[in-house]
Amino acid sequence: MRGDDTGARICVTNAKGGTGKTTVAINVAGALNERGRDVLFVDLDPQGNATEGLGLVEAYDAAPPTLFDALTDHTRRDVVNDLIVEHDEMDVLPASIDLLQAEHELTIADLIARIKSDPNLSGGLEALESLAINVESAGITEGHALDALDVVLSEIDHDYDYIIVDSPPFYGKLTDTGIFATRNVLVPALTEATSERAIELLIDQIAALESQVGIEVNTVGVVANRIENTSEDRTMLQWLEEVFADFPVWEVRKRVALQRAFSAGSSIFGYEERVDMEEVFLDVATELDRQFGYAEVTA
Ligand SMILES: Nc1ncnc2c1ncn2[C@@H]1O[C@H](COP(=O)(O)OP(=O)(O)OP(=O)(O)O)[C@@H](O)[C@H]1O
Ligand SMILES: [Mg+2]
């Protein structure tokens, strides 16, 4: 299922806030690194939690060009190679504060794409362009503009085994570009009642995206996160296992060590304190290697 030589790409997503997207993304990336995989971590969230958590706050505050320009200015896609920063466990394509403008910009790009692809909608192009910061009609070649991240990732000179994308906590163009670029989703979900609606909406959103742009999105699995021992946790786990009966559902328990590792700028694998959830994240990494056809590490 690797599909091509660009490596496996996975978007960690759930529009509900605080479900553990960033925690899961960093620790899955850390576990893949433990298995000897070469990983690029992409922070697509304008909040920049992962960027800051991985100790790269300077990159978040950096002057342009940033990931925002790579995504929205078709003449500067290749700046992505200068934006990638090294971390002990992985390479990182950091978020920047400018990404706060990305929804606006990608919305204009998408409107331009629609106008260009519909002969009945003449005019308006220039007006739309004038509202944009970077986006130009000349850079929009598809009937939609959700390929921004896909094109940027294709410009990266280095071949990674995995590209892990941490997505923002809302439905919108940024998340759609993340899913479009990866075609694979890993879904973190809290084991509490409010997660039900979040998961149902996510499934609807992915189905809508699939039919809008004609792609198939694969679910690599679900991470039930921050599990405790209440009856609500058990009920929700059961619900997740039913809804995702055909997919792996991993169980990550509530552990302060996960927060401490994050505050120390690493995954739990790069952190001094040992925590029993390492095994779960290694299971996720092993299963991803299986799904994406990477051979067993024999070191
Ligand atoms: N298994 C866990 N045990 C304990 N704390 C956790 C666990 N998973 C996540 N957390 C904590 O919960 C908070 C939210 O997690 P995280 O930032 O990963 O979620 P998120 O989905 O990325 O949030 P956002 O929607 O804002 O991007 C953080 O403080 C994180 O450290
Ligand atoms: Mg996050």
CSV table of C-alpha atoms and ligand atoms in Angstrom, one decimal:
chain,number,residue,atom,x,y,z
A,1,MET,CA,0.0,0.0,0.0
A,2,ARG,CA,3.0,2.4,0.0
A,3,GLY,CA,1.9,3.1,-3.5
A,4,ASP,CA,4.9,5.1,-4.7
A,5,ASP,CA,8.4,6.1,-3.7
A,6,THR,CA,7.2,9.0,-1.6
A,7,GLY,CA,6.8,6.8,1.5
A,8,ALA,CA,3.8,6.2,3.6
A,9,ARG,CA,1.8,9.3,4.6
A,10,ILE,CA,-0.6,9.4,7.5
A,11,CYS,CA,-2.8,12.2,8.8
A,12,VAL,CA,-3.6,12.1,12.5
A,13,THR,CA,-7.0,13.7,12.6
A,14,ASN,CA,-10.2,14.3,14.6
A,15,ALA,CA,-11.9,17.7,14.4
A,16,LYS,CA,-12.7,17.5,18.1
A,17,GLY,CA,-10.1,19.4,20.2
A,18,GLY,CA,-7.9,17.8,22.7
A,19,THR,CA,-8.4,14.2,21.7
A,20,GLY,CA,-4.7,13.5,21.6
A,21,LYS,CA,-3.8,14.2,17.9
A,22,THR,CA,-0.5,15.8,18.8
A,23,THR,CA,0.4,13.3,21.5
A,24,VAL,CA,-0.4,10.4,19.3
A,25,ALA,CA,1.3,11.8,16.2
A,26,ILE,CA,4.5,12.5,18.2
A,27,ASN,CA,4.6,9.2,19.9
A,28,VAL,CA,3.8,7.2,16.8
A,29,ALA,CA,6.6,9.1,15.0
A,30,GLY,CA,8.9,8.3,18.0
A,31,ALA,CA,7.9,4.6,17.8
A,32,LEU,CA,8.5,4.4,14.1
A,33,ASN,CA,12.0,6.0,14.7
A,34,GLU,CA,12.6,3.2,17.3
A,35,ARG,CA,11.9,0.7,14.6
A,36,GLY,CA,14.6,2.4,12.5
A,37,ARG,CA,12.2,4.3,10.2
A,38,ASP,CA,13.1,7.7,8.7
A,39,VAL,CA,10.2,10.0,9.7
A,40,LEU,CA,9.1,13.5,8.8
A,41,PHE,CA,6.7,15.1,11.2
A,42,VAL,CA,4.5,17.8,9.6
A,43,ASP,CA,2.7,20.2,11.9
A,44,LEU,CA,-0.3,21.5,10.0
A,45,ASP,CA,-2.0,23.0,13.0
A,46,PRO,CA,-1.8,26.8,13.2
A,47,GLN,CA,-1.7,26.5,17.0
A,48,GLY,CA,1.8,24.9,16.6
A,49,ASN,CA,1.5,22.7,19.7
A,50,ALA,CA,3.7,20.0,18.2
A,51,THR,CA,6.2,22.5,16.9
A,52,GLU,CA,6.5,24.1,20.3
A,53,GLY,CA,6.3,20.7,22.1
A,54,LEU,CA,9.3,19.4,20.0
A,55,GLY,CA,11.3,22.5,21.1
A,56,LEU,CA,11.0,24.4,17.9
A,57,VAL,CA,9.3,27.6,19.0
A,58,GLU,CA,11.8,29.7,17.1
A,59,ALA,CA,10.7,28.1,13.8
A,60,TYR,CA,7.0,28.8,14.8
A,61,ASP,CA,7.9,32.5,15.1
A,62,ALA,CA,10.2,32.6,12.1
A,63,ALA,CA,9.9,35.3,9.4
A,64,PRO,CA,8.5,34.3,6.0
A,65,PRO,CA,8.9,32.2,4.0
A,66,THR,CA,7.2,29.6,6.1
A,67,LEU,CA,5.0,26.6,5.6
A,68,PHE,CA,2.2,29.1,4.8
A,69,ASP,CA,4.1,30.4,1.8
A,70,ALA,CA,5.0,26.9,0.6
A,71,LEU,CA,1.3,25.9,0.8
A,72,THR,CA,-0.2,29.0,-0.8
A,73,ASP,CA,2.5,30.5,-3.2
A,74,HIS,CA,2.9,28.2,-6.2
A,75,THR,CA,6.2,29.8,-7.1
A,76,ARG,CA,7.7,28.9,-3.7
A,77,ARG,CA,6.7,25.3,-3.2
A,78,ASP,CA,10.3,24.3,-2.9
A,79,VAL,CA,11.1,26.5,0.1
A,80,VAL,CA,9.8,23.4,2.0
A,81,ASN,CA,13.4,22.0,1.8
A,82,ASP,CA,14.7,24.9,3.8
A,83,LEU,CA,12.0,24.7,6.4
A,84,ILE,CA,12.6,21.2,7.6
A,85,VAL,CA,14.3,21.1,11.0
A,86,GLU,CA,16.2,18.2,12.6
A,87,HIS,CA,15.0,16.7,15.9
A,88,ASP,CA,16.7,13.8,17.7
A,89,GLU,CA,13.9,11.4,16.8
A,90,MET,CA,12.6,12.7,13.5
A,91,ASP,CA,12.7,15.6,11.0
A,92,VAL,CA,10.1,18.2,11.5
A,93,LEU,CA,8.3,20.5,9.1
A,94,PRO,CA,7.2,23.1,11.6
A,95,ALA,CA,3.9,25.1,11.8
A,96,SER,CA,4.3,28.8,11.8
A,97,ILE,CA,2.1,31.5,13.2
A,98,ASP,CA,1.3,32.6,9.6
A,99,LEU,CA,-0.7,29.4,9.2
A,100,LEU,CA,-3.5,31.3,10.9
A,101,GLN,CA,-4.1,32.9,7.5
A,102,ALA,CA,-4.1,29.5,5.7
A,103,GLU,CA,-7.9,28.8,5.9
A,104,HIS,CA,-8.7,32.2,4.3
A,105,GLU,CA,-6.1,31.7,1.6
A,106,LEU,CA,-7.0,28.1,0.8
A,107,THR,CA,-10.7,29.0,0.7
A,108,ILE,CA,-9.9,31.7,-1.9
A,109,ALA,CA,-7.8,29.1,-3.8
A,110,ASP,CA,-10.6,26.7,-3.8
A,111,LEU,CA,-13.1,29.3,-5.1
A,112,ILE,CA,-10.7,30.2,-7.9
A,113,ALA,CA,-10.4,26.5,-8.8
A,114,ARG,CA,-14.2,26.3,-9.0
A,115,ILE,CA,-14.6,29.4,-11.1
A,116,LYS,CA,-11.8,28.2,-13.4
A,117,SER,CA,-13.4,24.8,-13.9
A,118,ASP,CA,-16.9,26.1,-14.6
A,119,PRO,CA,-17.3,28.0,-17.9
A,120,ASN,CA,-20.5,29.5,-16.6
A,121,LEU,CA,-18.8,31.3,-13.8
A,122,SER,CA,-16.9,34.0,-15.7
A,123,GLY,CA,-15.4,37.1,-14.0
A,124,GLY,CA,-14.7,37.2,-10.4
A,125,LEU,CA,-11.2,35.7,-10.7
A,126,GLU,CA,-9.4,39.0,-10.4
A,127,ALA,CA,-11.5,40.1,-7.5
A,128,LEU,CA,-10.7,36.9,-5.7
A,129,GLU,CA,-7.0,37.1,-6.4
A,130,SER,CA,-7.0,40.6,-5.0
A,131,LEU,CA,-8.3,39.2,-1.7
A,132,ALA,CA,-5.5,36.7,-1.4
A,133,ILE,CA,-2.0,37.2,0.1
A,134,ASN,CA,-0.2,34.7,-2.0
A,135,VAL,CA,-2.7,32.7,-4.1
A,136,GLU,CA,-2.8,33.3,-7.8
A,137,SER,CA,-5.0,31.9,-10.4
A,138,ALA,CA,-2.0,30.7,-12.4
A,139,GLY,CA,-1.0,28.4,-9.6
A,140,ILE,CA,-4.3,26.6,-9.6
A,141,THR,CA,-4.4,23.7,-12.0
A,142,GLU,CA,-7.1,21.3,-10.6
A,143,GLY,CA,-10.8,21.6,-10.2
A,144,HIS,CA,-10.1,22.1,-6.5
A,145,ALA,CA,-7.2,23.5,-4.5
A,146,LEU,CA,-6.9,20.8,-1.8
A,147,ASP,CA,-3.7,19.5,-3.4
A,148,ALA,CA,-1.5,22.3,-1.7
A,149,LEU,CA,0.2,20.0,0.9
A,150,ASP,CA,0.4,17.1,-1.6
A,151,VAL,CA,2.4,19.3,-4.0
A,152,VAL,CA,4.6,20.6,-1.2
A,153,LEU,CA,5.4,17.2,0.1
A,154,SER,CA,6.3,16.1,-3.4
A,155,GLU,CA,8.9,18.9,-3.6
A,156,ILE,CA,10.8,17.4,-0.7
A,157,ASP,CA,14.2,16.2,-1.8
A,158,HIS,CA,14.7,13.6,0.9
A,159,ASP,CA,12.8,10.3,0.8
A,160,TYR,CA,11.2,9.5,4.1
A,161,ASP,CA,9.8,6.1,5.1
A,162,TYR,CA,6.9,7.9,6.8
A,163,ILE,CA,5.4,11.4,6.8
A,164,ILE,CA,3.1,11.9,9.8
A,165,VAL,CA,0.8,14.9,9.6
A,166,ASP,CA,-0.7,16.4,12.8
A,167,SER,CA,-3.9,18.2,11.9
A,168,PRO,CA,-5.8,21.1,13.4
A,169,PRO,CA,-8.9,20.6,15.6
A,170,PHE,CA,-11.4,21.8,13.1
A,171,TYR,CA,-13.0,20.9,9.8
A,172,GLY,CA,-11.6,23.1,7.1
A,173,LYS,CA,-9.3,23.4,4.2
A,174,LEU,CA,-6.1,22.8,6.2
A,175,THR,CA,-7.4,19.5,7.5
A,176,ASP,CA,-8.7,18.6,4.0
A,177,THR,CA,-5.3,19.3,2.5
A,178,GLY,CA,-3.8,17.0,5.1
A,179,ILE,CA,-6.1,14.2,4.3
A,180,PHE,CA,-5.8,14.7,0.6
A,181,ALA,CA,-2.0,14.6,0.8
A,182,THR,CA,-1.9,11.5,2.9
A,183,ARG,CA,-5.0,9.4,1.9
A,184,ASN,CA,-4.5,7.7,5.2
A,185,VAL,CA,-6.0,8.6,8.6
A,186,LEU,CA,-5.1,7.6,12.1
A,187,VAL,CA,-7.9,8.7,14.4
A,188,PRO,CA,-7.4,9.4,18.1
A,189,ALA,CA,-10.6,9.4,20.1
A,190,LEU,CA,-11.3,10.0,23.8
A,191,THR,CA,-13.3,7.3,25.6
A,192,GLU,CA,-16.0,9.7,26.6
A,193,ALA,CA,-19.6,10.1,25.3
A,194,THR,CA,-18.9,13.3,23.3
A,195,SER,CA,-16.5,11.3,21.1
A,196,GLU,CA,-19.4,9.5,19.4
A,197,ARG,CA,-20.6,12.6,17.6
A,198,ALA,CA,-17.0,13.6,16.8
A,199,ILE,CA,-16.4,10.2,15.1
A,200,GLU,CA,-19.7,10.3,13.2
A,201,LEU,CA,-18.8,13.8,11.9
A,202,LEU,CA,-15.3,12.7,10.9
A,203,ILE,CA,-16.7,9.7,9.0
A,204,ASP,CA,-19.1,12.1,7.2
A,205,GLN,CA,-16.4,14.6,6.5
A,206,ILE,CA,-14.1,12.0,5.0
A,207,ALA,CA,-16.9,10.6,2.8
A,208,ALA,CA,-17.7,14.1,1.6
A,209,LEU,CA,-14.1,14.8,0.7
A,210,GLU,CA,-13.8,11.5,-1.1
A,211,SER,CA,-16.7,12.2,-3.3
A,212,GLN,CA,-15.8,15.9,-3.8
A,213,VAL,CA,-12.3,15.2,-5.1
A,214,GLY,CA,-12.5,11.6,-6.2
A,215,ILE,CA,-10.1,10.0,-3.8
A,216,GLU,CA,-10.2,7.0,-1.5
A,217,VAL,CA,-9.2,7.6,2.1
A,218,ASN,CA,-7.9,4.6,4.1
A,219,THR,CA,-8.3,4.3,7.9
A,220,VAL,CA,-5.1,2.8,9.3
A,221,GLY,CA,-6.6,2.6,12.8
A,222,VAL,CA,-8.0,4.3,15.9
A,223,VAL,CA,-6.3,5.2,19.1
A,224,ALA,CA,-8.6,5.2,22.0
A,225,ASN,CA,-6.8,7.7,24.2
A,226,ARG,CA,-6.6,8.8,27.8
A,227,ILE,CA,-8.5,5.8,29.0
A,228,GLU,CA,-9.4,5.4,32.6
A,229,ASN,CA,-11.3,2.7,34.4
A,230,THR,CA,-14.8,4.2,34.5
A,231,SER,CA,-17.9,2.6,33.0
A,232,GLU,CA,-18.0,5.4,30.5
A,233,ASP,CA,-14.5,4.4,29.2
A,234,ARG,CA,-15.7,0.8,28.9
A,235,THR,CA,-18.9,1.8,27.0
A,236,MET,CA,-17.0,4.0,24.6
A,237,LEU,CA,-14.3,1.5,24.0
A,238,GLN,CA,-17.0,-1.0,23.1
A,239,TRP,CA,-18.6,1.5,20.8
A,240,LEU,CA,-15.3,2.3,19.0
A,241,GLU,CA,-14.6,-1.4,18.6
A,242,GLU,CA,-18.0,-1.9,17.0
A,243,VAL,CA,-17.8,1.2,14.7
A,244,PHE,CA,-14.3,0.3,13.7
A,245,ALA,CA,-14.7,-3.4,13.7
A,246,ASP,CA,-12.6,-3.8,10.5
A,247,PHE,CA,-9.7,-1.7,11.8
A,248,PRO,CA,-7.2,-1.9,14.7
A,249,VAL,CA,-8.2,-0.1,17.8
A,250,TRP,CA,-5.3,0.6,20.1
A,251,GLU,CA,-5.8,1.5,23.8
A,252,VAL,CA,-3.7,4.3,25.3
A,253,ARG,CA,-4.3,4.9,29.0
A,254,LYS,CA,-4.1,8.2,30.8
A,255,ARG,CA,-0.5,8.6,31.8
A,256,VAL,CA,1.2,11.9,33.0
A,257,ALA,CA,4.5,10.6,31.6
A,258,LEU,CA,3.0,11.3,28.1
A,259,GLN,CA,2.6,15.0,29.2
A,260,ARG,CA,6.0,15.1,30.8
A,261,ALA,CA,7.7,13.7,27.7
A,262,PHE,CA,5.9,16.3,25.6
A,263,SER,CA,7.0,19.1,27.9
A,264,ALA,CA,10.5,17.8,27.7
A,265,GLY,CA,10.4,18.1,23.9
A,266,SER,CA,10.2,14.5,22.8
A,267,SER,CA,8.2,11.3,22.4
A,268,ILE,CA,8.1,8.9,25.3
A,269,PHE,CA,10.9,7.0,23.5
A,270,GLY,CA,13.3,10.0,23.7
A,271,TYR,CA,12.4,10.6,27.4
A,272,GLU,CA,14.2,9.3,30.4
A,273,GLU,CA,11.2,8.0,32.3
A,274,ARG,CA,9.9,4.6,31.1
A,275,VAL,CA,6.2,4.3,30.7
A,276,ASP,CA,4.1,1.2,30.0
A,277,MET,CA,2.4,2.9,26.9
A,278,GLU,CA,5.6,2.5,24.9
A,279,GLU,CA,4.4,-1.0,24.1
A,280,VAL,CA,1.2,0.3,22.6
A,281,PHE,CA,2.9,2.9,20.4
A,282,LEU,CA,5.4,0.2,19.2
A,283,ASP,CA,2.4,-2.0,18.4
A,284,VAL,CA,1.0,0.9,16.3
A,285,ALA,CA,4.3,1.3,14.5
A,286,THR,CA,4.6,-2.5,13.9
A,287,GLU,CA,1.1,-2.6,12.4
A,288,LEU,CA,1.9,0.5,10.2
A,289,ASP,CA,5.0,-1.2,8.9
A,290,ARG,CA,2.9,-4.3,8.1
A,291,GLN,CA,0.1,-2.2,6.4
A,292,PHE,CA,2.6,-0.2,4.3
A,293,GLY,CA,4.8,-3.2,3.4
A,294,TYR,CA,8.0,-2.3,5.3
A,295,ALA,CA,10.1,-5.3,6.1
A,296,GLU,CA,10.7,-6.4,9.7
A,297,VAL,CA,13.7,-4.6,11.3
A,298,THR,CA,16.4,-7.2,11.9
A,299,ALA,CA,18.9,-5.1,13.8
B,1,LIG,N1,-2.9,9.3,27.2
B,1,LIG,C1,-2.8,10.5,27.8
B,1,LIG,N2,-2.6,10.6,29.1
B,1,LIG,C2,-2.5,11.8,29.7
B,1,LIG,N3,-2.5,13.0,29.1
B,1,LIG,C3,-2.8,13.0,27.8
B,1,LIG,C4,-2.9,11.8,27.0
B,1,LIG,N4,-3.1,12.1,25.7
B,1,LIG,C5,-3.1,13.4,25.7
B,1,LIG,N5,-2.9,14.0,26.9
B,1,LIG,C6,-2.9,15.4,27.2
B,1,LIG,O1,-4.1,16.0,26.8
B,1,LIG,C7,-3.9,17.2,26.3
B,1,LIG,C8,-4.5,17.3,24.9
B,1,LIG,O2,-3.7,16.4,24.1
B,1,LIG,P1,-3.2,16.8,22.6
B,1,LIG,O3,-2.6,18.2,22.6
B,1,LIG,O4,-2.3,15.7,22.1
B,1,LIG,O5,-4.6,16.8,21.9
B,1,LIG,P2,-4.9,17.4,20.4
B,1,LIG,O6,-6.0,16.6,19.9
B,1,LIG,O7,-3.7,17.5,19.6
B,1,LIG,O8,-5.4,18.8,20.8
B,1,LIG,P3,-5.8,20.0,19.8
B,1,LIG,O9,-7.2,19.6,19.3
B,1,LIG,O10,-5.8,21.3,20.6
B,1,LIG,O11,-4.8,20.0,18.7
B,1,LIG,C9,-2.5,17.5,26.4
B,1,LIG,O12,-2.2,18.3,27.5
B,1,LIG,C10,-1.8,16.2,26.4
B,1,LIG,O13,-0.6,16.2,27.1
B,2,MG,MG,-2.9,19.1,18.6
